[in-house]
Short mmCIF file of C-alpha atoms and ligand atoms in Angstrom, two decimals:
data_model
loop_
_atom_site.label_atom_id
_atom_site.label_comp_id
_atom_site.label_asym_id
_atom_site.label_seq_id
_atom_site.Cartn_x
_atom_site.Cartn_y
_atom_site.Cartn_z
CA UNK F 1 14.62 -9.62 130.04
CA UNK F 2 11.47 -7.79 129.80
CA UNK F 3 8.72 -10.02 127.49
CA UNK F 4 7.69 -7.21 124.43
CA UNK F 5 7.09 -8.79 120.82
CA UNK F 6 10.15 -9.65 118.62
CA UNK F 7 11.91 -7.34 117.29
CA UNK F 8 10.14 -3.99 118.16
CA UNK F 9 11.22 -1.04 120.33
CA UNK F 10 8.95 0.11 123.25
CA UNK F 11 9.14 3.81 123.83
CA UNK F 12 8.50 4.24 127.58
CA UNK F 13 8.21 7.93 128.81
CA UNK F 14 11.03 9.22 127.70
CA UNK F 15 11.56 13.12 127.88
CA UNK F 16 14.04 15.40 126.83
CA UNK F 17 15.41 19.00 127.35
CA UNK F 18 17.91 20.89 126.09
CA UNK F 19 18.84 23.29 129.18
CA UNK F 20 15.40 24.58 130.20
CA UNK F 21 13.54 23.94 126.90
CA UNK F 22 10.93 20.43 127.41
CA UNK F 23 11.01 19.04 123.99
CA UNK F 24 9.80 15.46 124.40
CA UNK F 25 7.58 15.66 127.20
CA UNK F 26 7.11 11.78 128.18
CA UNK F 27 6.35 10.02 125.16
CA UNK F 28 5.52 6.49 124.70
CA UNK F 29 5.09 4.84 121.92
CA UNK F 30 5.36 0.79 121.17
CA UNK F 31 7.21 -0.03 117.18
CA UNK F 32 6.05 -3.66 115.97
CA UNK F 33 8.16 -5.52 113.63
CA UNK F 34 7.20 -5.84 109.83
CA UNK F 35 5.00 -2.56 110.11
CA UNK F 36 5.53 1.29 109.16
CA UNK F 37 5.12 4.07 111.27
CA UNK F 38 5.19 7.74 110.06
CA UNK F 39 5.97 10.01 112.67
CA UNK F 40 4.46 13.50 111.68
CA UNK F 41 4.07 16.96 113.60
CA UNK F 42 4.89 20.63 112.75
CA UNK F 43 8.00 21.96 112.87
CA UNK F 44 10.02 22.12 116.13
CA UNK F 45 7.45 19.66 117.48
CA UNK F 46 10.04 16.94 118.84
CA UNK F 47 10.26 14.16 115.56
CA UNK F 48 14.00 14.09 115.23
CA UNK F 49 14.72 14.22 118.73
CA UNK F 50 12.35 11.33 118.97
CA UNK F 51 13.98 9.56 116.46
CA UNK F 52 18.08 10.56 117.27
CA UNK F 53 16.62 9.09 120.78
CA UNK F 54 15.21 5.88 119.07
CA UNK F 55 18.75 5.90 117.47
CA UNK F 56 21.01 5.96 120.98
CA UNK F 57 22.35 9.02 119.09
CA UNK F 58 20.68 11.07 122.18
CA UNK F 59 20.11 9.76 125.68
CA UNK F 60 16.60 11.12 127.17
CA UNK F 61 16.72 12.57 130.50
CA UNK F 62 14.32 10.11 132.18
CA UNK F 63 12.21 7.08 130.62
CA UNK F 64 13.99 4.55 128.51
CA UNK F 65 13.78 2.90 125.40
CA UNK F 66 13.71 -0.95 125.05
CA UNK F 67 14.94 -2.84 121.76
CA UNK F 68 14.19 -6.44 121.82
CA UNK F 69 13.08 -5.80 125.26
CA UNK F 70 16.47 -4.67 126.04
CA UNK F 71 17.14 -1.14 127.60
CA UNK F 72 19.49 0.69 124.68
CA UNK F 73 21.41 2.91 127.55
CA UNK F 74 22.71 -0.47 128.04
CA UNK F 75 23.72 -1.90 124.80
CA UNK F 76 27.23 -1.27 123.24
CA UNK F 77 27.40 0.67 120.32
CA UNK F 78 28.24 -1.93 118.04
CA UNK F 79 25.83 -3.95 119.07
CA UNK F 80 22.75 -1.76 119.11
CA UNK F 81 23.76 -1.14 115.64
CA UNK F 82 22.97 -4.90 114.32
CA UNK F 83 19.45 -4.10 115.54
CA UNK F 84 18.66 -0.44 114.52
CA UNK F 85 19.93 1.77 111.76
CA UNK F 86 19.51 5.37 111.27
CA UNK F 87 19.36 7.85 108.03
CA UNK F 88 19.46 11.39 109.56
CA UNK F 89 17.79 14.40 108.18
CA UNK F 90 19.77 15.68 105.07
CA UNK F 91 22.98 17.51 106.04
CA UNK F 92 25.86 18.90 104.03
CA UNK F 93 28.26 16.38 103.14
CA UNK F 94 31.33 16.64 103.88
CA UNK F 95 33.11 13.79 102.87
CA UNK F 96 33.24 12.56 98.94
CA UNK F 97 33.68 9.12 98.53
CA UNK F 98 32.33 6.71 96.18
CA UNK F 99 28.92 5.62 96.18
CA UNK F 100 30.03 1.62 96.82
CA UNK F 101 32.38 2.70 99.70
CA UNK F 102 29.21 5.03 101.55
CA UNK F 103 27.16 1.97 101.42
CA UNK F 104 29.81 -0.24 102.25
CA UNK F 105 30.13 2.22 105.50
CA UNK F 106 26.84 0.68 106.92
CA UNK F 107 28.62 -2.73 107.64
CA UNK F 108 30.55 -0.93 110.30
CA UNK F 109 29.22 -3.18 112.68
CA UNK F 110 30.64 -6.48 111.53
CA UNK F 111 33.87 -5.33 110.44
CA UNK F 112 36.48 -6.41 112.81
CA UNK F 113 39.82 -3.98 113.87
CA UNK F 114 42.29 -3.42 111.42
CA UNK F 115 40.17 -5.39 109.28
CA UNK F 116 38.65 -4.24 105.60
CA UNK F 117 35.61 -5.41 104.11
CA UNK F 118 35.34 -8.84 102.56
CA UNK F 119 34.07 -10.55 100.07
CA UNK F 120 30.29 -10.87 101.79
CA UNK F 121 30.92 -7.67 102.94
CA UNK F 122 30.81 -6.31 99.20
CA UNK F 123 28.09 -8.91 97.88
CA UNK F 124 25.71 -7.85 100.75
CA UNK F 125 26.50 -4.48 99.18
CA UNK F 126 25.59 -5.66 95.69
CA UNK F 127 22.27 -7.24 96.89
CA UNK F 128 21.12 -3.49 98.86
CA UNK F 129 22.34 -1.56 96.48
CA UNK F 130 20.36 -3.19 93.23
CA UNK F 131 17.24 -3.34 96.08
CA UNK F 132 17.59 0.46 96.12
CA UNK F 133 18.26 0.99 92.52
CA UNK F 134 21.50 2.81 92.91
CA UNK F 135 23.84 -0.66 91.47
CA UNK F 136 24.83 1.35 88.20
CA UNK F 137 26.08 4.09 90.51
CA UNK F 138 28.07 2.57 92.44
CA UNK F 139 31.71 3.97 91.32
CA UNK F 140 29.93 7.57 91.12
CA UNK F 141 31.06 9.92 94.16
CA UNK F 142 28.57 10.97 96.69
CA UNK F 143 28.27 14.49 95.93
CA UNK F 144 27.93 14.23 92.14
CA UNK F 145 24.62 12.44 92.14
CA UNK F 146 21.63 14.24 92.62
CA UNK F 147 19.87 14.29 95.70
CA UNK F 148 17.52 11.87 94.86
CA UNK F 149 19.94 9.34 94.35
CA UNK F 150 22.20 10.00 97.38
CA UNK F 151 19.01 9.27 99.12
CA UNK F 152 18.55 5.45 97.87
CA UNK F 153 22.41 5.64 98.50
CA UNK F 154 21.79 6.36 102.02
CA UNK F 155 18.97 3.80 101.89
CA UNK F 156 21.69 1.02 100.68
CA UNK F 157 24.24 1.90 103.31
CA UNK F 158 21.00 1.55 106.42
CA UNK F 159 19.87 -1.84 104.67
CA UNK F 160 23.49 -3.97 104.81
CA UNK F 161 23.37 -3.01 108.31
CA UNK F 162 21.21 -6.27 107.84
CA UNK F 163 19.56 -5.09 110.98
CA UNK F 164 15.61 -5.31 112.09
CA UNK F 165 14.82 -1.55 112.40
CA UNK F 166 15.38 0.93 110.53
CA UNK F 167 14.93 5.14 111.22
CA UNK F 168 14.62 7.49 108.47
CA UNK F 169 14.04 11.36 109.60
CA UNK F 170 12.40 13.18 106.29
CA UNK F 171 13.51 10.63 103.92
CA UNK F 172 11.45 12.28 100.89
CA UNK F 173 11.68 15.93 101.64
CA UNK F 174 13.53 18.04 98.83
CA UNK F 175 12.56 14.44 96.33
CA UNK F 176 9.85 15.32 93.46
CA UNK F 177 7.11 12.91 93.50
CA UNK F 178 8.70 10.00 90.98
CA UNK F 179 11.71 9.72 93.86
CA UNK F 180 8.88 10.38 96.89
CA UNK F 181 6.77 7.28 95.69
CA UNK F 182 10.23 4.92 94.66
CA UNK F 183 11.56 5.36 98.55
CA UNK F 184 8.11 5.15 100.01
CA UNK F 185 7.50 1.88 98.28
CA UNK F 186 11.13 0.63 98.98
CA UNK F 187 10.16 1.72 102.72
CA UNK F 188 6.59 -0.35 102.46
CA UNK F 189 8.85 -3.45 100.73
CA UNK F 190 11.29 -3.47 103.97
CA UNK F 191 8.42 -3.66 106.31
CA UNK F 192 6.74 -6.84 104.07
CA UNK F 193 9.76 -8.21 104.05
CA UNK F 194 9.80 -8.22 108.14
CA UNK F 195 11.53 -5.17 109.25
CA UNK F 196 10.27 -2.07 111.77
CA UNK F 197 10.51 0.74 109.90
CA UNK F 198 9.64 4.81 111.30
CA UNK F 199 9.78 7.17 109.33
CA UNK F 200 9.64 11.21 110.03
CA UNK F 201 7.41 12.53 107.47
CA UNK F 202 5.99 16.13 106.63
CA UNK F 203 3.53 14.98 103.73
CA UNK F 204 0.39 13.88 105.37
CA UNK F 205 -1.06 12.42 102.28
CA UNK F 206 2.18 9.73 101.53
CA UNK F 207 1.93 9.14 105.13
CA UNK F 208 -1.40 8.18 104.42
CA UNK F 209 -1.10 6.40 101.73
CA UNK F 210 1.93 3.91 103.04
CA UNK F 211 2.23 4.07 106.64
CA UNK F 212 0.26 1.28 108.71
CA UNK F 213 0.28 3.63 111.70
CA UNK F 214 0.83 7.87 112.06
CA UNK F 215 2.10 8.68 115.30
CA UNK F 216 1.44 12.60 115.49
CA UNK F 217 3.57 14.83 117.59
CA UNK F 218 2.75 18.44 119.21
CA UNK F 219 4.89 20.65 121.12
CA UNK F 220 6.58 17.18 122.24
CA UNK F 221 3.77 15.11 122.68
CA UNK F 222 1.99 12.36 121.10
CA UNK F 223 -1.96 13.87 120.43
CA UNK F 224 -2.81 10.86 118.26
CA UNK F 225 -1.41 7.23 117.18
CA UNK F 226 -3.58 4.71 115.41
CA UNK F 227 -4.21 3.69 111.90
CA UNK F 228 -4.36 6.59 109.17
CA UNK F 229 -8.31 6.78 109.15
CA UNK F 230 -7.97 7.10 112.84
CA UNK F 231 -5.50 10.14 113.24
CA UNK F 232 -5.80 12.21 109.96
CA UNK F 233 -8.75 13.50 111.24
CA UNK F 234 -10.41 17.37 110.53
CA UNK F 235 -10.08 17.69 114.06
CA UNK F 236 -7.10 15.95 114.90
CA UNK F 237 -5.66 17.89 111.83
CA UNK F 238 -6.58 21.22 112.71
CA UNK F 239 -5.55 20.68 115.99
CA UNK F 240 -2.20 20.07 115.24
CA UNK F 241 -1.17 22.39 112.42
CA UNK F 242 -3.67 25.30 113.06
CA UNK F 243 -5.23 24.92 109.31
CA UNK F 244 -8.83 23.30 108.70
CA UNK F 245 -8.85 20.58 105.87
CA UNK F 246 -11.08 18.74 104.29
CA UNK F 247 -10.63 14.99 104.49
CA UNK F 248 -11.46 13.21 101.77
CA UNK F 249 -12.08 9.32 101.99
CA UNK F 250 -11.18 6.17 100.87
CA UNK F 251 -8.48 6.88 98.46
CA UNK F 252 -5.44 5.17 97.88
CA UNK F 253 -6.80 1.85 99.14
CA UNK F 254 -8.88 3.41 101.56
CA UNK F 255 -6.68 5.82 103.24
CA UNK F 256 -7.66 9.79 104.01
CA UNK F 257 -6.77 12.19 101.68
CA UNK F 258 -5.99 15.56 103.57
CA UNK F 259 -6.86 18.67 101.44
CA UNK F 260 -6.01 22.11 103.20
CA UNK F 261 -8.63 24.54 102.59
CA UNK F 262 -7.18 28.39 102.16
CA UNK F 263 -7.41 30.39 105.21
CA UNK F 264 -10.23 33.02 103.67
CA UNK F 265 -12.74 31.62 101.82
CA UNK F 266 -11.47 29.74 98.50
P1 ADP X 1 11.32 18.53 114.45
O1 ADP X 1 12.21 17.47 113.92
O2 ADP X 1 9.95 18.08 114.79
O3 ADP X 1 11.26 19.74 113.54
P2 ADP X 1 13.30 18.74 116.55
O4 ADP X 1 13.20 17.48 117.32
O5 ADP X 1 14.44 18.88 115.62
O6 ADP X 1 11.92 19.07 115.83
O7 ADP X 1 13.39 19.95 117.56
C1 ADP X 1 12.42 20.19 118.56
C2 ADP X 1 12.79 21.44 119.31
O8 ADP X 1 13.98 21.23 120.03
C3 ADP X 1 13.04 22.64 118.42
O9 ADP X 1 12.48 23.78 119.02
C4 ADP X 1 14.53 22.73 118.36
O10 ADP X 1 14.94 24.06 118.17
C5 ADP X 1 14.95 22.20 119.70
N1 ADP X 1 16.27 21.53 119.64
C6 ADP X 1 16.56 20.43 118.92
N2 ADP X 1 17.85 20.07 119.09
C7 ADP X 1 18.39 20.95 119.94
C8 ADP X 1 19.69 21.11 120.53
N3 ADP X 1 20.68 20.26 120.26
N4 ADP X 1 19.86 22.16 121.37
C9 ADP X 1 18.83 23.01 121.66
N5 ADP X 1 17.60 22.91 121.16
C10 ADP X 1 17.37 21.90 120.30
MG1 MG X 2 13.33 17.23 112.18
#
């Protein structure tokens, strides 16, 4: 076993193509538990496939990716899914269920063959779904809530996974800002309580405002990683997403504020 801090996952190098196109072009990157990471970076610049990676749902094509120091190409599925759980970008759903059986999916993992849920299975249920605020929905089906809501849904199924790490690509996109700042805060309240949490973000300012650490991807690599003050920089920033802002300080409990300025002059 490879000696790496408890419960974290050590990114080491890993790249990825898809035929001839490079898309993660050896990144590294080291996840510590009870923190939370934003992972930002323009469209098309690698943050799912990063993620799906981080989530065994893709296998790089060199590098590997350690979880508790172990290598995840090496863990069975059932097992790598006590320690890391994944909400994926929004897709259509397909399937219409009710709310308490989609969270009840996310124990998976500790259901047995031919076996249905038990009692703890359901209680553990209870517990993340009143964490997530979605308790009084819980006999609704999946696609008649709004999206908001099928978000915290998705939230309650990743938390009774009951595992140390959680992955959530875009979490808030498509939420107004009430929803944005209720799963943010949720996100911040998982990583007091002790878990790793990543999340794929495209607002720079609640990335700012609740992330201990930005990670910031281009064209499949990491430019910057660091503290907020650190990587939302004007140069880092216009670097990265072609548009010159103007950082304001110290807000939010001292994080940057990022304020794009128009192209011609305002
Ligand atoms: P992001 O999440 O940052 O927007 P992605 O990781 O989804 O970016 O995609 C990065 C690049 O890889 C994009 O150009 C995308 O088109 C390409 N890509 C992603 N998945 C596949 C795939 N399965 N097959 C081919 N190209 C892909
Ligand atoms: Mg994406």
């Amino acid at each position: 076993m490879r000696q790496v801090k408890e419960y974290s996952i050590e990114v080491r190098n890993i790249e990825v193509s898809f035929g001839d196109f490079n898309v993660l072009k050896g990144v590294s990157l080291e996840i510590e538990k009870g923190q939370f990471y934003g992972i930002l970076g323009p469209n098309g610049s690698g943050k799912t496939t990063l993620l799906k990676s981080m989530a065994k749902a893709l296998r790089p094509q060199s590098g590997a990716i350690f979880v508790d120091g172990e290598d995840i190409g090496r863990m069975r599925a059932r097992e790598f899914s006590k320690k890391v759980a994944c909400l994926y970008q929004s897709t259509a759903i397909t399937y219409d269920y009710p709310v308490m059986d989609v969270v009840l999916m996310g124990r998976y993992p500790y259901i047995k063959r031919f076996q249905t849920e038990s009692v703890k299975d359901r209680e553990i249920a209870k517990k993340a779904m009143i964490a997530s605020n979605v308790w009084h929905l819980k006999d609704r089906r999946i696609n008649e809530i709004s999206g908001g809501e099928r978000q915290r849904v998705f939230i309650a199924r990743a938390l009774v996974q009951e595992t140390d790490i959680v992955l959530l690509d875009e979490p808030i996109s498509h939420l107004d800002i009430q929803h944005q700042i209720e799963i943010l805060e949720l996100a911040g309240k998982m990583a007091k309580e002790g878990k790793s949490i990543v999340a794929v973000l495209h607002d720079l300012n609640f990335a700012s405002m609740y992330c201990d650490h930005l990670i910031m991807l281009k064209d499949g690599a990491i430019v910057a990683q660091g503290e907020p003050q650190k990587v939302l920089t004007e140069e880092i920033v216009k670097k990265v997403y072609g548009v010159k802002p103007f950082i304001i300080d110290g807000m939010n409990g001292n994080r940057p504020y990022v304020l794009p300025l128009k192209k011609q002059g305002a």
